[in-house]
């Protein structure tokens, strides 16, 4: 497959020195294999370990945020970069190695065919690969219900950070993107902006290193914050 | 109801004035922005008014039908504090947004600088006008 459109893969990294090398080199292998016009942009969100030093040695572009912004702020930095440099497609791939690079083509296919503005890689459509813990899945089911309620769409894996955006979506997130735990909230944002959201089945792995930002104690806060954020985004955008 | 005892009156007047001086000094030293000082100056003026006007609190309470005048102080004081706290939250949220935008800009500039440096280095070492491939 030959893809002429320029693609930017944004990899947010916060203390991912163990996994980031694998993630970037895997992406580069896929780029060379399929002759993609693809750049990898690692966004170092003020890591306290050696992540920045590792990124510098890799074959990729990188941004070094001078202030820790959290995953949402780091991703928005990447999307703003994609917007300014005229990339046609932006893809989010987590820095912990959960998202296999060879699933990338599946993710951009609906965007290339102009069937979708946002494509979400979902681990629950075919239920293969790493399926996350029971409690985490319960939470995801709750977000599915919330999404159905607010935007009348069923998103099976609303917390998945494996996503592809087309130019229209990049323009939107250039202006606004949620700061904290952005994934479920952004879906409501996209739905209310009448973007076409598609889900494709992907196989995910367990994280290859580092630690999840969501600990057991924080999960309650996560549920609360995301619910509030989602509801407020809904109220704000519904009136447009 | 009887008015406030004179000692309390003097004490509160002294307190209000020294608070005013404290605020003024903060502004002079540049540690407090003028726009936030308005609210504190307004507070001290209210304090001074009530220190001088001995029967003021009682009279206003009677007017509003409040039986116990000090409870009026607590009510208004709490309202003022809550209002100001909300205002501060709004200010902080705005600051956070600006910090995010600035952080993005700084990151972009850092990247541009690094690229320019590397680019210059390559041009110097190769001693050619051709720009190296991206």
mmCIF file with all atom_site columns, N, CA and C in Angstrom, chain B residues 33 35-36 83-99:
data_model
loop_
_atom_site.group_PDB
_atom_site.id
_atom_site.type_symbol
_atom_site.label_atom_id
_atom_site.label_alt_id
_atom_site.label_comp_id
_atom_site.label_asym_id
_atom_site.label_entity_id
_atom_site.label_seq_id
_atom_site.pdbx_PDB_ins_code
_atom_site.Cartn_x
_atom_site.Cartn_y
_atom_site.Cartn_z
_atom_site.occupancy
_atom_site.B_iso_or_equiv
_atom_site.pdbx_formal_charge
_atom_site.auth_seq_id
_atom_site.auth_comp_id
_atom_site.auth_asym_id
_atom_site.auth_atom_id
_atom_site.pdbx_PDB_model_num
ATOM 1  N N  . UNK B 1 33 ? -0.851  42.733 43.013 1.00 0.00 ? 33 UNK B N  1
ATOM 2  C CA . UNK B 1 33 ? -1.282  43.532 41.871 1.00 0.00 ? 33 UNK B CA 1
ATOM 3  C C  . UNK B 1 33 ? -2.441  44.438 42.258 1.00 0.00 ? 33 UNK B C  1
ATOM 4  N N  . UNK B 1 35 ? -5.147  45.294 40.861 1.00 0.00 ? 35 UNK B N  1
ATOM 5  C CA . UNK B 1 35 ? -6.532  44.853 40.673 1.00 0.00 ? 35 UNK B CA 1
ATOM 6  C C  . UNK B 1 35 ? -7.037  43.988 41.825 1.00 0.00 ? 35 UNK B C  1
ATOM 7  N N  . UNK B 1 36 ? -6.120  43.246 42.484 1.00 0.00 ? 36 UNK B N  1
ATOM 8  C CA . UNK B 1 36 ? -6.573  42.440 43.615 1.00 0.00 ? 36 UNK B CA 1
ATOM 9  C C  . UNK B 1 36 ? -6.615  43.247 44.895 1.00 0.00 ? 36 UNK B C  1
ATOM 10 N N  . UNK B 1 83 ? -17.236 34.316 47.744 1.00 0.00 ? 83 UNK B N  1
ATOM 11 C CA . UNK B 1 83 ? -17.193 35.019 46.456 1.00 0.00 ? 83 UNK B CA 1
ATOM 12 C C  . UNK B 1 83 ? -15.764 35.211 45.984 1.00 0.00 ? 83 UNK B C  1
ATOM 13 N N  . UNK B 1 84 ? -14.886 35.599 46.917 1.00 0.00 ? 84 UNK B N  1
ATOM 14 C CA . UNK B 1 84 ? -13.509 35.852 46.532 1.00 0.00 ? 84 UNK B CA 1
ATOM 15 C C  . UNK B 1 84 ? -12.793 34.554 46.150 1.00 0.00 ? 84 UNK B C  1
ATOM 16 N N  . UNK B 1 85 ? -13.109 33.471 46.856 1.00 0.00 ? 85 UNK B N  1
ATOM 17 C CA . UNK B 1 85 ? -12.481 32.182 46.530 1.00 0.00 ? 85 UNK B CA 1
ATOM 18 C C  . UNK B 1 85 ? -12.870 31.731 45.121 1.00 0.00 ? 85 UNK B C  1
ATOM 19 N N  . UNK B 1 86 ? -14.147 31.900 44.787 1.00 0.00 ? 86 UNK B N  1
ATOM 20 C CA . UNK B 1 86 ? -14.577 31.518 43.436 1.00 0.00 ? 86 UNK B CA 1
ATOM 21 C C  . UNK B 1 86 ? -13.835 32.355 42.400 1.00 0.00 ? 86 UNK B C  1
ATOM 22 N N  . UNK B 1 87 ? -13.735 33.644 42.718 1.00 0.00 ? 87 UNK B N  1
ATOM 23 C CA . UNK B 1 87 ? -13.010 34.530 41.802 1.00 0.00 ? 87 UNK B CA 1
ATOM 24 C C  . UNK B 1 87 ? -11.573 34.039 41.604 1.00 0.00 ? 87 UNK B C  1
ATOM 25 N N  . UNK B 1 88 ? -10.923 33.647 42.707 1.00 0.00 ? 88 UNK B N  1
ATOM 26 C CA . UNK B 1 88 ? -9.542  33.156 42.601 1.00 0.00 ? 88 UNK B CA 1
ATOM 27 C C  . UNK B 1 88 ? -9.468  31.879 41.771 1.00 0.00 ? 88 UNK B C  1
ATOM 28 N N  . UNK B 1 89 ? -10.463 30.982 41.922 1.00 0.00 ? 89 UNK B N  1
ATOM 29 C CA . UNK B 1 89 ? -10.470 29.759 41.115 1.00 0.00 ? 89 UNK B CA 1
ATOM 30 C C  . UNK B 1 89 ? -10.544 30.101 39.638 1.00 0.00 ? 89 UNK B C  1
ATOM 31 N N  . UNK B 1 90 ? -11.358 31.107 39.304 1.00 0.00 ? 90 UNK B N  1
ATOM 32 C CA . UNK B 1 90 ? -11.479 31.522 37.907 1.00 0.00 ? 90 UNK B CA 1
ATOM 33 C C  . UNK B 1 90 ? -10.130 32.048 37.410 1.00 0.00 ? 90 UNK B C  1
ATOM 34 N N  . UNK B 1 91 ? -9.496  32.873 38.245 1.00 0.00 ? 91 UNK B N  1
ATOM 35 C CA . UNK B 1 91 ? -8.194  33.424 37.856 1.00 0.00 ? 91 UNK B CA 1
ATOM 36 C C  . UNK B 1 91 ? -7.183  32.300 37.632 1.00 0.00 ? 91 UNK B C  1
ATOM 37 N N  . UNK B 1 92 ? -7.179  31.317 38.554 1.00 0.00 ? 92 UNK B N  1
ATOM 38 C CA . UNK B 1 92 ? -6.217  30.212 38.438 1.00 0.00 ? 92 UNK B CA 1
ATOM 39 C C  . UNK B 1 92 ? -6.486  29.397 37.174 1.00 0.00 ? 92 UNK B C  1
ATOM 40 N N  . UNK B 1 93 ? -7.776  29.169 36.867 1.00 0.00 ? 93 UNK B N  1
ATOM 41 C CA . UNK B 1 93 ? -8.091  28.409 35.661 1.00 0.00 ? 93 UNK B CA 1
ATOM 42 C C  . UNK B 1 93 ? -7.570  29.119 34.427 1.00 0.00 ? 93 UNK B C  1
ATOM 43 N N  . UNK B 1 94 ? -7.735  30.422 34.411 1.00 0.00 ? 94 UNK B N  1
ATOM 44 C CA . UNK B 1 94 ? -7.257  31.194 33.268 1.00 0.00 ? 94 UNK B CA 1
ATOM 45 C C  . UNK B 1 94 ? -5.730  31.098 33.177 1.00 0.00 ? 94 UNK B C  1
ATOM 46 N N  . UNK B 1 95 ? -5.080  31.192 34.350 1.00 0.00 ? 95 UNK B N  1
ATOM 47 C CA . UNK B 1 95 ? -3.619  31.071 34.379 1.00 0.00 ? 95 UNK B CA 1
ATOM 48 C C  . UNK B 1 95 ? -3.175  29.724 33.832 1.00 0.00 ? 95 UNK B C  1
ATOM 49 N N  . UNK B 1 96 ? -3.896  28.668 34.230 1.00 0.00 ? 96 UNK B N  1
ATOM 50 C CA . UNK B 1 96 ? -3.527  27.323 33.799 1.00 0.00 ? 96 UNK B CA 1
ATOM 51 C C  . UNK B 1 96 ? -3.601  27.212 32.274 1.00 0.00 ? 96 UNK B C  1
ATOM 52 N N  . UNK B 1 97 ? -4.677  27.800 31.709 1.00 0.00 ? 97 UNK B N  1
ATOM 53 C CA . UNK B 1 97 ? -4.837  27.795 30.256 1.00 0.00 ? 97 UNK B CA 1
ATOM 54 C C  . UNK B 1 97 ? -3.666  28.522 29.595 1.00 0.00 ? 97 UNK B C  1
ATOM 55 N N  . UNK B 1 98 ? -3.307  29.696 30.161 1.00 0.00 ? 98 UNK B N  1
ATOM 56 C CA . UNK B 1 98 ? -2.187  30.447 29.565 1.00 0.00 ? 98 UNK B CA 1
ATOM 57 C C  . UNK B 1 98 ? -0.895  29.660 29.667 1.00 0.00 ? 98 UNK B C  1
ATOM 58 N N  . UNK B 1 99 ? -0.693  29.001 30.819 1.00 0.00 ? 99 UNK B N  1
ATOM 59 C CA . UNK B 1 99 ? 0.542   28.229 31.003 1.00 0.00 ? 99 UNK B CA 1
ATOM 60 C C  . UNK B 1 99 ? 0.615   27.109 29.977 1.00 0.00 ? 99 UNK B C  1
#
